[in-house]
Tab-separated table of N, CA, C and O in Angstrom:
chain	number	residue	atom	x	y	z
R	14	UNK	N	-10.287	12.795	-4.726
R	14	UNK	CA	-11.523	12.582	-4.021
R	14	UNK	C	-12.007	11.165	-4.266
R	14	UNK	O	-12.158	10.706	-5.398
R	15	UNK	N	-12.324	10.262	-2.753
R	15	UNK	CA	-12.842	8.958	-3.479
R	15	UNK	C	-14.003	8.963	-3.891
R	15	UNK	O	-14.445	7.877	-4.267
R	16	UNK	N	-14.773	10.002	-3.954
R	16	UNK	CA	-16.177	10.007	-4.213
R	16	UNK	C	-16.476	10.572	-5.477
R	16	UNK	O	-17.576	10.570	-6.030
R	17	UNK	N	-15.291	11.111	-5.940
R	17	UNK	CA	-15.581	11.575	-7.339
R	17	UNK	C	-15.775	10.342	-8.709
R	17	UNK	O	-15.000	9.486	-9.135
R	18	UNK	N	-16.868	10.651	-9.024
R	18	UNK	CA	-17.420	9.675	-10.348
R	18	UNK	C	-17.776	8.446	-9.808
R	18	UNK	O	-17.889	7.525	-10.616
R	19	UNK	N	-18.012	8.173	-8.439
R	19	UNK	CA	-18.811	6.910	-7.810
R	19	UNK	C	-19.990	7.149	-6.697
R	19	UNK	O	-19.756	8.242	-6.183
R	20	UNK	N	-20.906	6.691	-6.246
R	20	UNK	CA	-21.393	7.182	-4.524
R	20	UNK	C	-20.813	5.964	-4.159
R	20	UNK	O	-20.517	4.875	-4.652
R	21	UNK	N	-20.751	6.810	-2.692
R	21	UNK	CA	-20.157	6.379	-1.194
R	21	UNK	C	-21.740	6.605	-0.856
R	21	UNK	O	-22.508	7.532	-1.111
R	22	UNK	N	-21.923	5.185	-0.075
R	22	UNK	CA	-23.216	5.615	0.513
R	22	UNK	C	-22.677	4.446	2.295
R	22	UNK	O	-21.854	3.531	2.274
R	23	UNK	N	-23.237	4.787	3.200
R	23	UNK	CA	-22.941	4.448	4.764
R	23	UNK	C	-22.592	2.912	4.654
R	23	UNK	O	-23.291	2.193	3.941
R	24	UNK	N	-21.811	2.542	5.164
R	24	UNK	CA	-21.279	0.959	4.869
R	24	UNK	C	-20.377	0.878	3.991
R	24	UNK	O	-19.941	-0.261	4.157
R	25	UNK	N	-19.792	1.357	3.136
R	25	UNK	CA	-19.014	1.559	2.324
R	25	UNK	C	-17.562	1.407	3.001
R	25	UNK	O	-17.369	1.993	4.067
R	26	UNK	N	-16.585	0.677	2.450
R	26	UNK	CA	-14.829	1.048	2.885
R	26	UNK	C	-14.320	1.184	2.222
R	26	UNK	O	-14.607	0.501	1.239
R	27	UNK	N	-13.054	2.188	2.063
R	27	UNK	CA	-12.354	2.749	1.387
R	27	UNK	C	-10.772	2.101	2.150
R	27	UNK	O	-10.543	2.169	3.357
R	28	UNK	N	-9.900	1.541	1.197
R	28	UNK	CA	-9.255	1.093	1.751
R	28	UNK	C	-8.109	1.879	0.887
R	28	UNK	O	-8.586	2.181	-0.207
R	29	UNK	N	-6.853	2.274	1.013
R	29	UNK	CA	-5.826	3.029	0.390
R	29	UNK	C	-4.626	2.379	1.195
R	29	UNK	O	-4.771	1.370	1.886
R	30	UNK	N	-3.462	3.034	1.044
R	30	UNK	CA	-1.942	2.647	1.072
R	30	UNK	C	-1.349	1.869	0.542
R	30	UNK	O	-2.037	1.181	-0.212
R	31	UNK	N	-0.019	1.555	0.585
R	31	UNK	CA	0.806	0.621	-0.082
R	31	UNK	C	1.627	0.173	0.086
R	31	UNK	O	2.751	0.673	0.138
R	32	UNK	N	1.236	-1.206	0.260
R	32	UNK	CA	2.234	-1.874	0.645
R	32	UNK	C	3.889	-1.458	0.919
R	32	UNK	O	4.403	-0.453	0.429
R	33	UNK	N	4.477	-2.255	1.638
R	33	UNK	CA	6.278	-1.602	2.066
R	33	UNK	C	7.068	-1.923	1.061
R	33	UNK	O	8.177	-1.395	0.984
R	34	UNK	N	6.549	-3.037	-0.082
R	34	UNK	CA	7.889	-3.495	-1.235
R	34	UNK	C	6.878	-2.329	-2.381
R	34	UNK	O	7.326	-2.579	-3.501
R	35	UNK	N	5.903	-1.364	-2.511
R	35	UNK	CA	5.803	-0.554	-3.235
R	35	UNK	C	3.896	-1.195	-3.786
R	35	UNK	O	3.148	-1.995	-3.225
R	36	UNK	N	3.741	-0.491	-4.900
R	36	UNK	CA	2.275	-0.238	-5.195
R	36	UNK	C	2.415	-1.530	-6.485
R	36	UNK	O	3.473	-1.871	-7.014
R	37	UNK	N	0.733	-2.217	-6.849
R	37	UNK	CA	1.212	-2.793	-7.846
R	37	UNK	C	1.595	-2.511	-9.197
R	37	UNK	O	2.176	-3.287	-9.956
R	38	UNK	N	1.230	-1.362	-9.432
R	38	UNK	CA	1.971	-0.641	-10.975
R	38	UNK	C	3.094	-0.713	-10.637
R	38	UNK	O	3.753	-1.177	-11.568
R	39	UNK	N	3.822	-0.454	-9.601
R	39	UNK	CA	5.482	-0.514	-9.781
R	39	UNK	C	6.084	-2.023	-9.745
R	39	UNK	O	6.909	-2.428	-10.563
R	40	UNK	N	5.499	-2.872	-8.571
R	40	UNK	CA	5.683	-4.305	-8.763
R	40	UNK	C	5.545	-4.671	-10.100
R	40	UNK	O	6.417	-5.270	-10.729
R	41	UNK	N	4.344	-4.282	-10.597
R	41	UNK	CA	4.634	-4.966	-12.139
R	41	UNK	C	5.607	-5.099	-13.028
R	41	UNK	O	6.108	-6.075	-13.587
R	42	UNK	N	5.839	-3.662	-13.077
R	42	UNK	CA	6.434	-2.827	-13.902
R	42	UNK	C	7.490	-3.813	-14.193
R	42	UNK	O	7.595	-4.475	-15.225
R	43	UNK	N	8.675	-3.841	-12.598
R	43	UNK	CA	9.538	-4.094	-11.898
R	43	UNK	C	10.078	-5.690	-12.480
R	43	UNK	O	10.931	-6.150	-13.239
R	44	UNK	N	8.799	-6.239	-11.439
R	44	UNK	CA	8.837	-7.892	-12.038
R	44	UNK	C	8.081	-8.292	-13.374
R	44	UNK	O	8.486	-9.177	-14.128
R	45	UNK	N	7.223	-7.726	-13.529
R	45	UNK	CA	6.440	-8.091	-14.449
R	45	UNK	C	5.121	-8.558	-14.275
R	45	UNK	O	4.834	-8.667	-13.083
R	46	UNK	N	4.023	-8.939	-15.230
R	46	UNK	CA	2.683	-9.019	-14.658
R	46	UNK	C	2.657	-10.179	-14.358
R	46	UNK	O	1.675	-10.417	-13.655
R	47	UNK	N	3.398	-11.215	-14.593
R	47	UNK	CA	2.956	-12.751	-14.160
R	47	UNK	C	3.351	-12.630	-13.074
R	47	UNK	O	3.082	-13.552	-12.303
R	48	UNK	N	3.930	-11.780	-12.692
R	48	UNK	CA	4.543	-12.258	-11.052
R	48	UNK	C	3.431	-11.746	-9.978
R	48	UNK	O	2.990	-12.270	-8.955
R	49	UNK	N	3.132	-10.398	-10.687
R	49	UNK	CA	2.266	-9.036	-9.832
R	49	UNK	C	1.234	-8.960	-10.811
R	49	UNK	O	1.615	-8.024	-11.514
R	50	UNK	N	-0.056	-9.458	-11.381
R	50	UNK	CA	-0.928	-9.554	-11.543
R	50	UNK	C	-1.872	-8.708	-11.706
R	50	UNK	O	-2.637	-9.227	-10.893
R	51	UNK	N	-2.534	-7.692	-12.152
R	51	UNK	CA	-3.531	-7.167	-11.615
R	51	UNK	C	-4.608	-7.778	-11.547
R	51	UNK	O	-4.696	-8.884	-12.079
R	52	UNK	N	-6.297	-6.888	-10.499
R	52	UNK	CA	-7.323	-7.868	-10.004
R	52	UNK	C	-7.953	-7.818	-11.277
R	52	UNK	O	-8.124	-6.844	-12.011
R	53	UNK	N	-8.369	-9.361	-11.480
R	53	UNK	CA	-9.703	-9.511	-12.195
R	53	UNK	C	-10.964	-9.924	-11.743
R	53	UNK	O	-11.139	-10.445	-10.642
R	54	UNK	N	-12.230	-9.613	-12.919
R	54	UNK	CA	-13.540	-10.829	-12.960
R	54	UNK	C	-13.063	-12.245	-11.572
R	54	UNK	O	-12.138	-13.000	-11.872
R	55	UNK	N	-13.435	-12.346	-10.845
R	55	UNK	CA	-13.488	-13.269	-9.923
R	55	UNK	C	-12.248	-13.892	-8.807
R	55	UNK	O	-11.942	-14.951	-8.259
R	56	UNK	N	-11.768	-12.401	-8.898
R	56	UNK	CA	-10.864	-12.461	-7.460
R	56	UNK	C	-11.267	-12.366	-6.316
R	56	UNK	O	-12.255	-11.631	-6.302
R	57	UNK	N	-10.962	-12.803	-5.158
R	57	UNK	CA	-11.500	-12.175	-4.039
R	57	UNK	C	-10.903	-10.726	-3.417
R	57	UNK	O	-10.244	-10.208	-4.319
R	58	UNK	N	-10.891	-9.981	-2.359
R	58	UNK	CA	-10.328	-9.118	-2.054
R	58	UNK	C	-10.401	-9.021	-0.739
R	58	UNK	O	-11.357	-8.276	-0.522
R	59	UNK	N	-9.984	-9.317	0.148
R	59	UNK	CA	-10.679	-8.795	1.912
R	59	UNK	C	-9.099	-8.099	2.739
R	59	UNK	O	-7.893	-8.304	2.606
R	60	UNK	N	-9.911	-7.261	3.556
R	60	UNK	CA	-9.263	-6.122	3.926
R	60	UNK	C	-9.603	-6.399	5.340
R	60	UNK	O	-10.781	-6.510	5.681
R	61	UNK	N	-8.537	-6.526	6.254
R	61	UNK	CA	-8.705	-6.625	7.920
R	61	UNK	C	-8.106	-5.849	8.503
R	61	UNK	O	-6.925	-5.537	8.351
R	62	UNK	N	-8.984	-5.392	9.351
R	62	UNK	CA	-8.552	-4.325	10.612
R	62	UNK	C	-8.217	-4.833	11.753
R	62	UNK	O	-9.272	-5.388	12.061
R	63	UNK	N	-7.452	-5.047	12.646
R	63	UNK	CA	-7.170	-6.172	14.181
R	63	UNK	C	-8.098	-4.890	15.340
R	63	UNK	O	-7.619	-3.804	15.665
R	64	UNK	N	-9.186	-5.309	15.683
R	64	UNK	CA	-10.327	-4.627	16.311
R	64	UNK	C	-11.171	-4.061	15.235
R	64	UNK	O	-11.863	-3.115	15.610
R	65	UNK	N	-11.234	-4.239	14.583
R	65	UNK	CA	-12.490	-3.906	14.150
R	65	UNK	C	-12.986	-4.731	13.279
R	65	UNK	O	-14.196	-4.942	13.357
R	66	UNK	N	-12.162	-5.455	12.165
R	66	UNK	CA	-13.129	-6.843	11.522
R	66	UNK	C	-12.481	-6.907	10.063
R	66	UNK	O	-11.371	-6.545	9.673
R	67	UNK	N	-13.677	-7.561	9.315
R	67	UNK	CA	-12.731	-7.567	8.168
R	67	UNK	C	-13.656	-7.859	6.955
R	67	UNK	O	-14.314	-8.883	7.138
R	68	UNK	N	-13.889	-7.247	5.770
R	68	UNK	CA	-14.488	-6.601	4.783
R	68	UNK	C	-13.903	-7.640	3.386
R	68	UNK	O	-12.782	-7.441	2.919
R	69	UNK	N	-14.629	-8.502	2.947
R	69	UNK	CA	-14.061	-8.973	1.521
R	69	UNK	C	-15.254	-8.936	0.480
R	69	UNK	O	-16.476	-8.824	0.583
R	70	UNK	N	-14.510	-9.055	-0.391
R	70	UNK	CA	-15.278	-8.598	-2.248
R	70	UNK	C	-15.098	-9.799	-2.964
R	70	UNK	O	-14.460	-10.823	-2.717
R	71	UNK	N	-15.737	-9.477	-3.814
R	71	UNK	CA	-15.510	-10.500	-4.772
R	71	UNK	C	-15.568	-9.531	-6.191
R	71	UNK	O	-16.679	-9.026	-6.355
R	72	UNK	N	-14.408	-9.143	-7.389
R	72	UNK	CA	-14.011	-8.408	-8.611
R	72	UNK	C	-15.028	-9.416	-9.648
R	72	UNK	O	-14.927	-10.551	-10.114
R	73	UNK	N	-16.362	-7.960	-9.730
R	73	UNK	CA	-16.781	-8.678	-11.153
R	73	UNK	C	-16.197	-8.106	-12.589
R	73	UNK	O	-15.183	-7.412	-12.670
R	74	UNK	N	-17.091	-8.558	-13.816
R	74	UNK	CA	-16.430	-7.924	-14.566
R	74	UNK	C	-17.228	-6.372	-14.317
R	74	UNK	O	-18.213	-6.240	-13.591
R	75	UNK	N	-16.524	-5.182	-15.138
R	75	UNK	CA	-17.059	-4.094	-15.220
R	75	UNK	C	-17.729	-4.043	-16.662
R	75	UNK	O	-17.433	-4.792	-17.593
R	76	UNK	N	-18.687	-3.027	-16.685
R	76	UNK	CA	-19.592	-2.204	-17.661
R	76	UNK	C	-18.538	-2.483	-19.197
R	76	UNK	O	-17.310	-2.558	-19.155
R	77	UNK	N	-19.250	-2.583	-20.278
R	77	UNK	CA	-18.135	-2.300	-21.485
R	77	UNK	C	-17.394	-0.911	-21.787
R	77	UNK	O	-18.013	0.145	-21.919
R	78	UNK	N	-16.380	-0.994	-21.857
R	78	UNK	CA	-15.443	0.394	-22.347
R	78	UNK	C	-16.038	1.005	-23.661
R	78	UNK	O	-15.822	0.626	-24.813
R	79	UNK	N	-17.091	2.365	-23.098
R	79	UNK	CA	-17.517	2.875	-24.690
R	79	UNK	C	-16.625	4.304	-24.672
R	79	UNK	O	-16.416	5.159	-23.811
R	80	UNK	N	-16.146	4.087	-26.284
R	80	UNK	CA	-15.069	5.281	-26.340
R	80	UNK	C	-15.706	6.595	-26.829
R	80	UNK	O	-16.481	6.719	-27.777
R	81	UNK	N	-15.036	7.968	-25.656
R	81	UNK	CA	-15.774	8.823	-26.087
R	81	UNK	C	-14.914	9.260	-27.452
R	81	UNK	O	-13.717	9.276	-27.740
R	82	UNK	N	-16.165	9.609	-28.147
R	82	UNK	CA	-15.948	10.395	-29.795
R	82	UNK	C	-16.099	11.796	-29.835
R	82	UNK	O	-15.970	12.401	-30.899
């Protein structure tokens, strides 16, 4: 569910699939992370549709990791 443990509220895009050479956990894996990267703190991200437009982000950092005890 994409809505589980976040809100979706109207305006929102959900973008999914993967790429044809595979997902980036496997690219990584594969090549390794310098090659395949994952997103950080101040990447961009934009997502285009051909008719309908096109949606970009900018990756901040997230909340601190508190461990449950």
């Amino acid at each position: 569910y994409a809505s589980r443990g976040t809100s979706v509220v109207p305006g929102d895009v959900i973008a999914s699939g993967t790429v044809g050479t595979g997902c980036i956990l496997e690219l990584s894996g594969v090549h390794g992370s310098a090659a395949y990267p994952w997103l950080v703190a101040g990447d961009q991200v934009r997502v285009e549709v051909d008719q309908l437009g096109a949606v970009a982000a900018k990756i901040v950092p997230g909340p601190p990791v508190v461990p449950v005890v």
